mmCIF file of C-alpha atoms in Angstrom:
data_model
loop_
_atom_site.group_PDB
_atom_site.id
_atom_site.type_symbol
_atom_site.label_atom_id
_atom_site.label_comp_id
_atom_site.label_asym_id
_atom_site.label_seq_id
_atom_site.Cartn_x
_atom_site.Cartn_y
_atom_site.Cartn_z
ATOM 1 C CA MET X 416 149.390 164.166 128.936
ATOM 2 C CA ASP X 417 147.141 167.302 129.959
ATOM 3 C CA GLU X 418 144.707 165.956 132.137
ATOM 4 C CA GLY X 419 143.239 169.898 132.049
ATOM 5 C CA ARG X 420 141.988 169.977 128.318
ATOM 6 C CA GLU X 421 138.390 168.023 127.600
ATOM 7 C CA GLY X 422 138.936 165.150 125.773
ATOM 8 C CA TYR X 423 142.508 164.096 127.164
ATOM 9 C CA GLY X 424 143.699 160.772 128.194
ATOM 10 C CA ARG X 425 145.376 159.957 131.146
ATOM 11 C CA ASP X 426 148.564 159.340 131.635
ATOM 12 C CA PRO X 427 149.938 155.827 129.397
ATOM 13 C CA ARG X 428 153.363 155.611 131.247
ATOM 14 C CA PRO X 429 154.406 153.463 133.528
ATOM 15 C CA GLY X 430 153.334 154.449 137.104
ATOM 16 C CA GLY X 431 150.211 156.069 135.090
ATOM 17 C CA ASN X 432 146.257 155.556 136.045
ATOM 18 C CA GLY X 433 144.489 154.372 132.847
ATOM 19 C CA PHE X 434 143.892 156.552 129.102
ATOM 20 C CA LEU X 435 142.035 156.724 126.000
ATOM 21 C CA GLY X 436 143.242 156.158 123.084
ATOM 22 C CA ARG X 437 142.293 154.186 119.294
ATOM 23 C CA ARG X 438 143.644 152.410 114.728
ATOM 24 C CA ARG X 439 144.886 151.631 111.893
ATOM 25 C CA ALA X 440 145.606 149.561 108.627
ATOM 26 C CA GLY X 441 148.620 148.442 107.079
ATOM 27 C CA ARG X 442 150.171 145.750 104.154
ATOM 28 C CA PRO X 443 152.984 143.445 104.611
ATOM 29 C CA LYS X 444 155.459 144.159 106.564
ATOM 30 C CA LEU X 445 159.076 143.856 105.447
ATOM 31 C CA PRO X 446 162.470 143.231 106.872
ATOM 32 C CA GLY X 447 164.389 146.325 107.103
ATOM 33 C CA ARG X 448 166.956 145.984 108.774
ATOM 34 C CA LEU X 449 165.915 143.272 111.516
ATOM 35 C CA GLY X 450 169.153 141.192 112.050
ATOM 36 C CA ALA X 451 168.636 137.990 110.139
ATOM 37 C CA ALA X 452 169.015 135.907 113.464
ATOM 38 C CA PHE X 453 166.087 137.135 114.695
ATOM 39 C CA LEU X 454 163.835 136.451 110.875
ATOM 40 C CA ILE X 455 165.003 132.978 111.664
ATOM 41 C CA ALA X 456 164.173 132.903 115.119
ATOM 42 C CA ALA X 457 161.012 134.271 114.352
ATOM 43 C CA ALA X 458 160.678 131.891 110.946
ATOM 44 C CA LEU X 459 161.744 128.308 113.567
ATOM 45 C CA LEU X 460 159.658 129.998 116.332
ATOM 46 C CA SER X 461 156.066 127.964 115.819
ATOM 47 C CA ALA X 462 158.269 124.493 114.953
ATOM 48 C CA LEU X 463 159.960 125.650 118.732
ATOM 49 C CA MET X 464 157.158 126.327 120.470
ATOM 50 C CA PRO X 465 156.009 122.792 122.454
ATOM 51 C CA ALA X 466 152.159 121.902 121.683
ATOM 52 C CA GLN X 467 149.718 122.829 123.581
ATOM 53 C CA PRO X 468 146.183 121.361 122.687
ATOM 54 C CA ALA X 469 144.867 121.665 125.472
ATOM 55 C CA ARG X 470 145.095 125.691 126.436
ATOM 56 C CA ALA X 471 141.436 127.402 126.288
ATOM 57 C CA ALA X 472 139.641 127.176 128.942
ATOM 58 C CA GLU X 473 137.168 124.823 129.844
ATOM 59 C CA GLY X 474 134.330 124.935 128.734
ATOM 60 C CA THR X 475 135.253 125.795 124.945
ATOM 61 C CA ASP X 476 134.227 123.407 122.125
ATOM 62 C CA GLN X 477 137.165 122.758 120.226
ATOM 63 C CA GLY X 478 135.276 121.818 117.012
ATOM 64 C CA VAL X 479 133.690 125.193 116.488
ATOM 65 C CA THR X 480 134.844 127.791 114.130
ATOM 66 C CA ILE X 481 135.101 132.485 115.990
ATOM 67 C CA ASN X 482 134.923 134.347 113.227
ATOM 68 C CA VAL X 483 137.513 137.187 114.149
ATOM 69 C CA TYR X 484 137.377 141.043 112.356
ATOM 70 C CA ASN X 485 140.377 143.187 112.540
ATOM 71 C CA TRP X 486 142.040 145.603 111.471
ATOM 72 C CA GLY X 487 143.941 144.893 107.427
ATOM 73 C CA GLU X 488 147.634 142.909 107.833
ATOM 74 C CA TYR X 489 146.830 143.708 111.846
ATOM 75 C CA ILE X 490 148.477 140.122 113.171
ATOM 76 C CA ALA X 491 151.260 137.808 112.311
ATOM 77 C CA ASN X 492 150.457 135.673 108.784
ATOM 78 C CA GLY X 493 152.986 133.816 108.762
ATOM 79 C CA THR X 494 154.870 136.108 106.285
ATOM 80 C CA ASP X 495 158.226 137.381 106.404
ATOM 81 C CA GLY X 496 159.673 134.592 108.421
ATOM 82 C CA SER X 497 156.526 135.148 111.449
ATOM 83 C CA LEU X 498 154.733 133.198 113.245
ATOM 84 C CA ASP X 499 150.923 132.863 111.740
ATOM 85 C CA ILE X 500 149.331 133.604 115.096
ATOM 86 C CA ASN X 501 146.500 131.589 113.828
ATOM 87 C CA ALA X 502 147.784 128.895 112.677
ATOM 88 C CA GLU X 503 149.119 128.390 116.288
ATOM 89 C CA PHE X 504 145.935 129.295 117.919
ATOM 90 C CA THR X 505 144.190 126.527 116.079
ATOM 91 C CA ARG X 506 146.904 123.780 116.309
ATOM 92 C CA ARG X 507 147.193 124.743 120.164
ATOM 93 C CA THR X 508 143.731 124.458 120.827
ATOM 94 C CA GLY X 509 141.731 122.971 117.900
ATOM 95 C CA ILE X 510 139.379 125.599 117.877
ATOM 96 C CA ARG X 511 139.622 127.254 114.417
ATOM 97 C CA VAL X 512 139.486 131.106 112.714
ATOM 98 C CA ASN X 513 137.657 132.474 110.155
ATOM 99 C CA TYR X 514 139.442 135.763 109.488
ATOM 100 C CA THR X 515 137.928 138.897 107.674
ATOM 101 C CA THR X 516 139.623 142.040 107.604
ATOM 102 C CA PHE X 517 138.072 145.970 107.652
ATOM 103 C CA ASP X 518 139.449 149.549 107.436
ATOM 104 C CA SER X 519 137.046 151.798 108.921
ATOM 105 C CA ASN X 520 136.479 152.012 112.977
ATOM 106 C CA GLU X 521 133.226 153.510 111.129
ATOM 107 C CA SER X 522 132.977 150.034 108.194
ATOM 108 C CA LEU X 523 133.290 147.813 111.627
ATOM 109 C CA TYR X 524 130.475 149.807 113.710
ATOM 110 C CA SER X 525 127.932 149.599 110.254
ATOM 111 C CA LYS X 526 128.056 145.448 109.540
ATOM 112 C CA LEU X 527 126.970 145.103 113.506
ATOM 113 C CA VAL X 528 124.691 147.168 113.517
ATOM 114 C CA GLY X 529 123.727 146.075 109.735
ATOM 115 C CA GLY X 530 122.492 142.365 112.144
ATOM 116 C CA GLY X 531 124.481 140.730 109.246
ATOM 117 C CA ALA X 532 127.942 140.036 111.024
ATOM 118 C CA ASP X 533 128.339 137.034 112.938
ATOM 119 C CA TYR X 534 131.169 138.155 114.853
ATOM 120 C CA ASP X 535 132.860 136.522 117.730
ATOM 121 C CA VAL X 536 135.470 139.044 118.413
ATOM 122 C CA ILE X 537 136.509 142.592 117.054
ATOM 123 C CA ILE X 538 139.387 144.821 117.704
ATOM 124 C CA PRO X 539 137.947 148.682 117.052
ATOM 125 C CA SER X 540 139.696 151.979 118.183
ATOM 126 C CA ASP X 541 139.327 153.400 121.931
ATOM 127 C CA TYR X 542 136.210 155.927 121.189
ATOM 128 C CA MET X 543 134.032 152.774 118.738
ATOM 129 C CA VAL X 544 134.807 151.259 121.736
ATOM 130 C CA SER X 545 132.770 153.795 124.412
ATOM 131 C CA ARG X 546 130.135 153.679 121.506
ATOM 132 C CA LEU X 547 129.594 150.280 121.368
ATOM 133 C CA ILE X 548 129.668 150.166 125.136
ATOM 134 C CA HIS X 549 126.648 152.592 125.373
ATOM 135 C CA GLU X 550 125.097 151.310 122.689
ATOM 136 C CA ASN X 551 124.546 147.962 124.934
ATOM 137 C CA MET X 552 126.600 146.407 122.269
ATOM 138 C CA LEU X 553 129.541 144.620 123.468
ATOM 139 C CA ALA X 554 129.520 141.157 125.370
ATOM 140 C CA GLU X 555 130.993 141.609 129.293
ATOM 141 C CA LEU X 556 133.826 139.509 129.292
ATOM 142 C CA ASP X 557 134.575 135.878 131.642
ATOM 143 C CA PHE X 558 137.945 137.164 132.427
ATOM 144 C CA SER X 559 139.190 133.206 134.262
ATOM 145 C CA ASN X 560 139.026 132.749 130.657
ATOM 146 C CA ILE X 561 141.668 136.248 130.253
ATOM 147 C CA PRO X 562 144.665 135.103 132.501
ATOM 148 C CA ASN X 563 146.837 136.552 130.479
ATOM 149 C CA PHE X 564 145.321 139.680 131.397
ATOM 150 C CA ARG X 565 147.861 139.914 134.285
ATOM 151 C CA TYR X 566 150.681 141.132 131.416
ATOM 152 C CA ILE X 567 148.614 143.224 130.592
ATOM 153 C CA ASP X 568 150.168 146.628 132.286
ATOM 154 C CA GLU X 569 148.684 148.764 135.524
ATOM 155 C CA SER X 570 148.415 152.304 133.492
ATOM 156 C CA PHE X 571 146.184 150.550 129.843
ATOM 157 C CA ARG X 572 143.790 148.732 132.178
ATOM 158 C CA ASP X 573 140.496 150.782 133.292
ATOM 159 C CA PRO X 574 140.637 152.974 130.068
ATOM 160 C CA ASP X 575 138.218 155.765 129.722
ATOM 161 C CA TYR X 576 137.012 154.504 126.565
ATOM 162 C CA ASP X 577 136.351 150.965 128.745
ATOM 163 C CA PRO X 578 136.111 153.139 133.014
ATOM 164 C CA GLU X 579 135.749 149.662 134.826
ATOM 165 C CA GLY X 580 137.591 147.456 132.207
ATOM 166 C CA ARG X 581 135.004 145.052 131.751
ATOM 167 C CA TYR X 582 134.047 144.355 127.832
ATOM 168 C CA SER X 583 137.624 146.007 126.205
ATOM 169 C CA VAL X 584 141.334 144.113 126.441
ATOM 170 C CA PRO X 585 144.179 146.415 124.969
ATOM 171 C CA TYR X 586 145.549 145.200 121.616
ATOM 172 C CA THR X 587 148.296 147.670 120.290
ATOM 173 C CA TRP X 588 148.472 151.612 120.696
ATOM 174 C CA GLY X 589 150.248 154.970 119.328
ATOM 175 C CA VAL X 590 150.557 157.741 117.883
ATOM 176 C CA VAL X 591 149.705 160.017 114.296
ATOM 177 C CA GLY X 592 153.235 162.181 113.353
ATOM 178 C CA LEU X 593 155.034 163.239 110.307
ATOM 179 C CA PHE X 594 157.133 161.821 107.225
ATOM 180 C CA TYR X 595 158.975 163.584 105.300
ATOM 181 C CA ASN X 596 161.846 163.142 102.884
ATOM 182 C CA THR X 597 164.631 164.648 103.237
ATOM 183 C CA ASP X 598 165.695 164.279 99.636
ATOM 184 C CA TYR X 599 163.430 167.322 98.743
ATOM 185 C CA ILE X 600 162.864 168.851 101.942
ATOM 186 C CA GLU X 601 165.712 170.201 103.822
ATOM 187 C CA GLU X 602 165.289 171.705 107.140
ATOM 188 C CA GLU X 603 164.055 170.351 109.705
ATOM 189 C CA ILE X 604 160.530 168.998 109.740
ATOM 190 C CA THR X 605 158.569 170.544 113.344
ATOM 191 C CA SER X 606 155.117 171.326 113.472
ATOM 192 C CA TRP X 607 151.900 169.907 111.397
ATOM 193 C CA SER X 608 151.568 173.150 109.698
ATOM 194 C CA SER X 609 153.674 171.950 106.572
ATOM 195 C CA LEU X 610 151.335 170.123 105.601
ATOM 196 C CA TRP X 611 149.752 173.995 104.137
ATOM 197 C CA ASP X 612 153.101 175.539 103.533
ATOM 198 C CA ASP X 613 153.728 176.524 99.541
ATOM 199 C CA ARG X 614 157.017 175.252 98.477
ATOM 200 C CA TYR X 615 155.626 171.394 99.381
ATOM 201 C CA ALA X 616 152.658 172.063 97.347
ATOM 202 C CA GLY X 617 151.567 168.971 95.191
ATOM 203 C CA LYS X 618 153.710 167.227 96.884
ATOM 204 C CA ILE X 619 151.614 166.793 100.264
ATOM 205 C CA LEU X 620 149.504 163.679 101.040
ATOM 206 C CA MET X 621 146.548 163.450 103.920
ATOM 207 C CA PHE X 622 144.023 161.558 105.858
ATOM 208 C CA ASP X 623 141.259 160.048 103.749
ATOM 209 C CA ASN X 624 139.187 160.375 107.032
ATOM 210 C CA PRO X 625 137.130 163.452 108.204
ATOM 211 C CA ARG X 626 138.446 162.685 112.311
ATOM 212 C CA ASP X 627 142.401 162.502 111.821
ATOM 213 C CA SER X 628 142.407 165.457 109.049
ATOM 214 C CA PHE X 629 140.746 167.633 111.253
ATOM 215 C CA ALA X 630 142.889 166.825 114.350
ATOM 216 C CA ILE X 631 146.039 167.804 112.599
ATOM 217 C CA ALA X 632 143.833 171.327 111.433
ATOM 218 C CA GLN X 633 142.551 171.327 115.380
ATOM 219 C CA LEU X 634 145.774 170.880 116.608
ATOM 220 C CA LEU X 635 146.808 173.910 115.322
ATOM 221 C CA LEU X 636 144.239 176.110 116.335
ATOM 222 C CA GLY X 637 145.010 174.980 119.753
ATOM 223 C CA GLN X 638 141.623 172.932 120.035
ATOM 224 C CA SER X 639 140.558 170.207 121.591
ATOM 225 C CA LEU X 640 140.485 166.731 119.635
ATOM 226 C CA ASN X 641 136.880 166.495 121.125
ATOM 227 C CA THR X 642 135.194 170.127 121.205
ATOM 228 C CA THR X 643 131.650 169.838 120.514
ATOM 229 C CA GLU X 644 132.233 174.322 120.071
ATOM 230 C CA GLU X 645 129.965 174.139 116.487
ATOM 231 C CA SER X 646 132.999 177.617 116.254
ATOM 232 C CA ASP X 647 135.651 175.221 116.400
ATOM 233 C CA TRP X 648 135.029 172.622 113.800
ATOM 234 C CA LEU X 649 134.387 175.622 111.412
ATOM 235 C CA GLU X 650 137.420 177.149 112.737
ATOM 236 C CA ALA X 651 139.023 173.613 111.890
ATOM 237 C CA ALA X 652 137.225 173.188 108.592
ATOM 238 C CA ALA X 653 138.219 176.470 106.068
ATOM 239 C CA LEU X 654 142.377 175.208 107.327
ATOM 240 C CA LEU X 655 141.724 172.188 106.180
ATOM 241 C CA LYS X 656 139.702 174.616 102.778
ATOM 242 C CA GLN X 657 143.065 176.189 102.489
ATOM 243 C CA GLN X 658 144.606 173.556 103.144
ATOM 244 C CA LYS X 659 143.192 172.033 99.812
ATOM 245 C CA PRO X 660 145.242 173.554 96.476
ATOM 246 C CA MET X 661 147.942 172.213 98.476
ATOM 247 C CA VAL X 662 147.069 168.258 98.756
ATOM 248 C CA GLN X 663 148.631 166.222 96.322
ATOM 249 C CA ALA X 664 146.188 162.805 97.221
ATOM 250 C CA TYR X 665 144.329 162.581 99.889
ATOM 251 C CA VAL X 666 145.429 158.729 101.175
ATOM 252 C CA MET X 667 145.220 155.684 103.381
ATOM 253 C CA ASP X 668 147.804 152.479 102.561
ATOM 254 C CA ARG X 669 148.697 154.815 99.580
ATOM 255 C CA ILE X 670 151.426 156.383 100.916
ATOM 256 C CA PHE X 671 153.626 154.047 101.030
ATOM 257 C CA ASP X 672 153.898 153.843 97.781
ATOM 258 C CA LYS X 673 153.672 157.697 96.516
ATOM 259 C CA MET X 674 156.436 158.504 100.040
ATOM 260 C CA GLU X 675 158.343 155.204 98.626
ATOM 261 C CA SER X 676 158.439 156.536 94.873
ATOM 262 C CA GLU X 677 158.726 160.121 96.043
ATOM 263 C CA GLU X 678 155.846 161.621 93.747
ATOM 264 C CA ALA X 679 154.950 162.383 97.367
ATOM 265 C CA TRP X 680 157.225 164.456 99.842
ATOM 266 C CA ILE X 681 155.782 164.648 102.748
ATOM 267 C CA ALA X 682 152.785 163.054 104.616
ATOM 268 C CA PRO X 683 150.470 162.509 108.176
ATOM 269 C CA TYR X 684 150.393 158.738 109.359
ATOM 270 C CA TYR X 685 150.674 155.713 112.359
ATOM 271 C CA SER X 686 153.212 155.541 114.089
ATOM 272 C CA GLY X 687 153.445 151.489 113.925
ATOM 273 C CA ASP X 688 153.122 151.917 110.213
ATOM 274 C CA ALA X 689 155.893 154.383 110.467
ATOM 275 C CA ALA X 690 159.471 151.573 110.960
ATOM 276 C CA ILE X 691 157.882 150.444 107.481
ATOM 277 C CA LEU X 692 159.458 153.643 106.047
ATOM 278 C CA VAL X 693 161.944 154.816 107.710
ATOM 279 C CA ASP X 694 163.955 151.197 108.297
ATOM 280 C CA ASN X 695 163.604 151.092 103.815
ATOM 281 C CA SER X 696 164.684 154.570 102.806
ATOM 282 C CA ASP X 697 168.020 156.099 104.206
ATOM 283 C CA ASN X 698 166.364 159.810 103.307
ATOM 284 C CA ILE X 699 162.089 159.475 105.316
ATOM 285 C CA ARG X 700 162.231 160.680 107.988
ATOM 286 C CA PHE X 701 159.102 160.457 111.469
ATOM 287 C CA VAL X 702 157.881 162.982 113.807
ATOM 288 C CA VAL X 703 156.044 164.391 116.253
ATOM 289 C CA PRO X 704 155.475 168.214 115.887
ATOM 290 C CA ARG X 705 155.981 169.194 118.288
ATOM 291 C CA GLU X 706 152.367 171.031 118.706
ATOM 292 C CA GLY X 707 151.458 167.336 119.453
ATOM 293 C CA THR X 708 149.542 164.761 118.164
ATOM 294 C CA ASN X 709 146.543 162.360 118.434
ATOM 295 C CA TYR X 710 147.482 159.099 120.956
ATOM 296 C CA PHE X 711 145.547 155.551 119.930
ATOM 297 C CA VAL X 712 144.645 152.427 121.164
ATOM 298 C CA ASP X 713 142.861 149.280 119.846
ATOM 299 C CA ALA X 714 141.319 147.018 122.322
ATOM 300 C CA MET X 715 140.161 143.880 121.526
ATOM 301 C CA CYS X 716 135.899 142.827 122.389
ATOM 302 C CA ILE X 717 133.225 140.058 122.006
ATOM 303 C CA PRO X 718 129.949 141.272 120.327
ATOM 304 C CA ALA X 719 127.030 140.806 122.748
ATOM 305 C CA THR X 720 125.176 139.327 119.847
ATOM 306 C CA SER X 721 128.348 136.198 119.480
ATOM 307 C CA GLY X 722 127.391 132.557 120.206
ATOM 308 C CA HIS X 723 131.084 131.266 121.162
ATOM 309 C CA LYS X 724 131.981 133.740 123.554
ATOM 310 C CA ALA X 725 134.198 131.491 125.602
ATOM 311 C CA GLU X 726 136.016 130.514 121.836
ATOM 312 C CA ALA X 727 136.663 133.970 122.049
ATOM 313 C CA GLU X 728 137.516 134.867 125.057
ATOM 314 C CA ALA X 729 140.328 131.506 124.640
ATOM 315 C CA TYR X 730 141.570 133.656 121.207
ATOM 316 C CA ILE X 731 141.424 136.651 123.600
ATOM 317 C CA ASN X 732 144.080 135.152 126.209
ATOM 318 C CA PHE X 733 146.228 133.758 123.750
ATOM 319 C CA LEU X 734 146.801 137.245 122.168
ATOM 320 C CA CYS X 735 148.100 138.265 125.366
ATOM 321 C CA ASP X 736 150.660 135.315 126.247
ATOM 322 C CA PRO X 737 153.524 137.468 126.126
ATOM 323 C CA GLU X 738 155.634 135.263 123.521
ATOM 324 C CA ILE X 739 152.723 135.411 121.535
ATOM 325 C CA ALA X 740 151.937 139.060 121.646
ATOM 326 C CA GLY X 741 156.299 139.055 120.806
ATOM 327 C CA ALA X 742 156.006 137.713 118.515
ATOM 328 C CA ASN X 743 152.789 139.599 116.882
ATOM 329 C CA MET X 744 154.109 142.414 118.067
ATOM 330 C CA ASP X 745 157.286 142.320 115.852
ATOM 331 C CA TYR X 746 155.491 141.841 112.817
ATOM 332 C CA VAL X 747 152.378 144.326 113.143
ATOM 333 C CA GLY X 748 154.795 147.034 114.383
ATOM 334 C CA TYR X 749 152.516 148.182 116.883
ATOM 335 C CA SER X 750 153.471 148.508 120.012
ATOM 336 C CA THR X 751 152.178 146.110 123.115
ATOM 337 C CA PRO X 752 150.230 146.966 126.122
ATOM 338 C CA GLU X 753 152.403 144.328 127.479
ATOM 339 C CA THR X 754 156.219 144.796 128.968
ATOM 340 C CA ALA X 755 156.977 141.466 129.079
ATOM 341 C CA ALA X 756 156.029 141.068 125.668
ATOM 342 C CA LYS X 757 159.028 142.721 125.217
ATOM 343 C CA ALA X 758 161.513 140.229 126.623
ATOM 344 C CA TYR X 759 159.903 138.183 122.841
ATOM 345 C CA MET X 760 160.518 140.729 120.390
ATOM 346 C CA ASP X 761 163.989 142.743 118.173
ATOM 347 C CA PRO X 762 165.196 145.344 120.426
ATOM 348 C CA GLU X 763 165.939 147.543 117.258
ATOM 349 C CA ILE X 764 161.587 147.755 117.878
ATOM 350 C CA VAL X 765 161.560 148.179 121.989
ATOM 351 C CA GLU X 766 164.461 151.101 121.885
ATOM 352 C CA SER X 767 162.544 152.482 118.846
ATOM 353 C CA PRO X 768 161.789 156.484 120.234
ATOM 354 C CA VAL X 769 159.091 155.753 117.040
ATOM 355 C CA HIS X 770 157.463 152.751 118.074
ATOM 356 C CA TYR X 771 158.078 153.496 122.299
ATOM 357 C CA PRO X 772 157.876 158.061 122.261
ATOM 358 C CA ASP X 773 159.355 158.990 124.806
ATOM 359 C CA GLY X 774 157.535 160.815 128.159
ATOM 360 C CA GLU X 775 157.737 163.979 126.706
ATOM 361 C CA THR X 776 156.187 163.039 123.370
ATOM 362 C CA LEU X 777 153.488 161.842 125.322
ATOM 363 C CA ALA X 778 152.982 164.689 127.909
ATOM 364 C CA ARG X 779 151.300 166.249 124.016
ATOM 365 C CA THR X 780 149.225 163.580 123.135
ATOM 366 C CA GLN X 781 145.262 163.621 123.201
ATOM 367 C CA VAL X 782 143.036 160.962 122.491
ATOM 368 C CA PHE X 783 139.168 160.889 120.705
ATOM 369 C CA VAL X 784 136.383 160.008 122.134
ATOM 370 C CA ASN X 785 133.272 158.897 120.720
ATOM 371 C CA LEU X 786 131.538 162.252 120.097
ATOM 372 C CA PRO X 787 127.494 162.787 119.636
ATOM 373 C CA GLU X 788 125.813 162.116 116.746
ATOM 374 C CA GLU X 789 124.916 165.885 116.020
ATOM 375 C CA THR X 790 128.153 166.566 116.579
ATOM 376 C CA SER X 791 129.682 163.997 114.098
ATOM 377 C CA ARG X 792 127.382 164.746 111.211
ATOM 378 C CA LEU X 793 128.634 168.323 111.471
ATOM 379 C CA ILE X 794 132.160 167.415 111.060
ATOM 380 C CA ASP X 795 130.273 164.448 107.627
ATOM 381 C CA ARG X 796 129.502 167.753 106.615
ATOM 382 C CA LEU X 797 132.033 169.776 106.419
ATOM 383 C CA TRP X 798 134.939 167.216 105.535
ATOM 384 C CA ALA X 799 133.257 166.779 102.238
ATOM 385 C CA GLU X 800 133.336 169.940 102.025
ATOM 386 C CA ALA X 801 136.928 171.011 102.967
ATOM 387 C CA LYS X 802 137.980 167.781 100.353
ATOM 388 C CA MET X 803 135.972 169.372 97.153
ATOM 389 C CA GLY X 804 137.154 173.371 98.085
ATOM 390 C CA GLY X 805 134.247 174.630 100.043
ATOM 391 C CA PRO X 806 130.342 174.392 99.640
ATOM 392 C CA GLY X 807 130.503 177.035 96.381
ATOM 393 C CA GLU X 808 131.723 173.653 94.415
ATOM 394 C CA SER X 809 129.465 170.920 96.198
ATOM 395 C CA ALA X 810 126.340 173.211 94.767
ATOM 396 C CA VAL X 811 128.517 173.666 91.150
ATOM 397 C CA LEU X 812 129.195 169.523 91.436
ATOM 398 C CA VAL X 813 125.121 169.075 92.519
ATOM 399 C CA ALA X 814 124.196 171.469 89.379
ATOM 400 C CA ILE X 815 126.307 169.668 87.318
ATOM 401 C CA ILE X 816 124.765 165.961 88.451
ATOM 402 C CA LEU X 817 120.886 167.517 88.068
ATOM 403 C CA GLY X 818 121.972 169.127 84.413
ATOM 404 C CA PHE X 819 123.640 165.378 83.636
ATOM 405 C CA LEU X 820 120.288 163.879 85.396
ATOM 406 C CA ALA X 821 118.257 166.391 82.775
ATOM 407 C CA VAL X 822 119.838 165.226 79.897
ATOM 408 C CA TYR X 823 119.383 161.562 80.209
ATOM 409 C CA ILE X 824 115.499 161.859 80.973
ATOM 410 C CA ALA X 825 114.984 163.577 77.762
ATOM 411 C CA ILE X 826 116.711 161.510 75.817
ATOM 412 C CA LEU X 827 114.523 158.967 77.784
ATOM 413 C CA VAL X 828 111.645 160.631 76.554
ATOM 414 C CA TYR X 829 112.486 161.056 72.979
ATOM 415 C CA LYS X 830 113.332 157.462 72.621
ATOM 416 C CA ARG X 831 110.020 156.831 73.953
ATOM 417 C CA ARG X 832 107.819 158.967 71.467
ATOM 418 C CA LYS X 833 110.242 157.977 69.200
ATOM 419 C CA ARG X 834 109.074 154.126 69.706
ATOM 420 C CA LYS X 835 105.621 155.317 69.721
ATOM 421 C CA ARG X 836 105.093 156.819 67.039
ATOM 422 C CA GLU X 837 107.471 153.003 65.591
ATOM 423 C CA LEU X 838 104.440 151.682 66.508
ATOM 424 C CA ALA X 839 101.886 153.764 65.507
#
């Protein structure tokens, strides 16, 4: 990674000294071309593991239920021959798990700020971890209850989003790249500019969230993904507005159905989910464009409001067990921060450049950091304008809504007067 530009992280490769990172939602993973032996092994893993009911640290209450809040389809749950992680944790410790999901860092943040949520373990992305630390919303971890932290690679410790490594433990990492269908796009795709190619108009998909979409435009413009210069964001927004007429849809999980059905030909998405399409579609490729990309980490944290901190730390410790982490990442598809876990994973995944990009690719990555509130508000406004085609179209839409509202009010007034006349 280039450390000479604002907002870049540190080298995540072995021998590096920590880094930033970020997320995502997924969908049930398909077996693809995994060997039958690995499927059978995964299916039998739970039965073969010796019962270890006393794994939780001293001081935990085996009669409680912890509330875990994570991205959708972001943990092995027993389907497709995978290990049911939460059930195995309960079997070993007696601690039950109430598991619910969110679809964005922002919705997670809203739940926490709203005060109505009672979570014990959350898994936000790097920049959101930074924000939660800044706002005193996370509990400092007791690492004596997380001895398996020793398996986390040195390059993932003390990251910039948690500089002293006191509030988080990395769960997964990955990069953003481009999918494209070789049946319709014959040339080799090497640049994000392909998402602006009018030859693919109507067949282009784009992220349905501002940070990821703006990042693509920023990479083409040579900007930092974490710039606070208003002129930079305006320039990136102008580029997204130019693209808008060519975009078929702004989507997240729907990318899978649209790409597999060939309704769309090219789309950006996250490397952890790339294997779903690549392994099951001979005509779909995944590439990290030459301009670089976003590098992200999702991390396990405990909210400051947790009522079961020791049990939550036992859960984090369990997920850091290399054998458990290996079984989990085989299903989730994202990259593990534990080299030790790779010994328990399908070799196809461990050796895949999609899951574990080479040093040259990682050197071209940038990471997200939490931006000032003023910049965030600017991004939200520009994103709304970009998706609607610009401020002009926004004004037209507002005028239409106001027009309908005026007609509705007029009808109500007319009916009320009519009823008064009838009663008179």
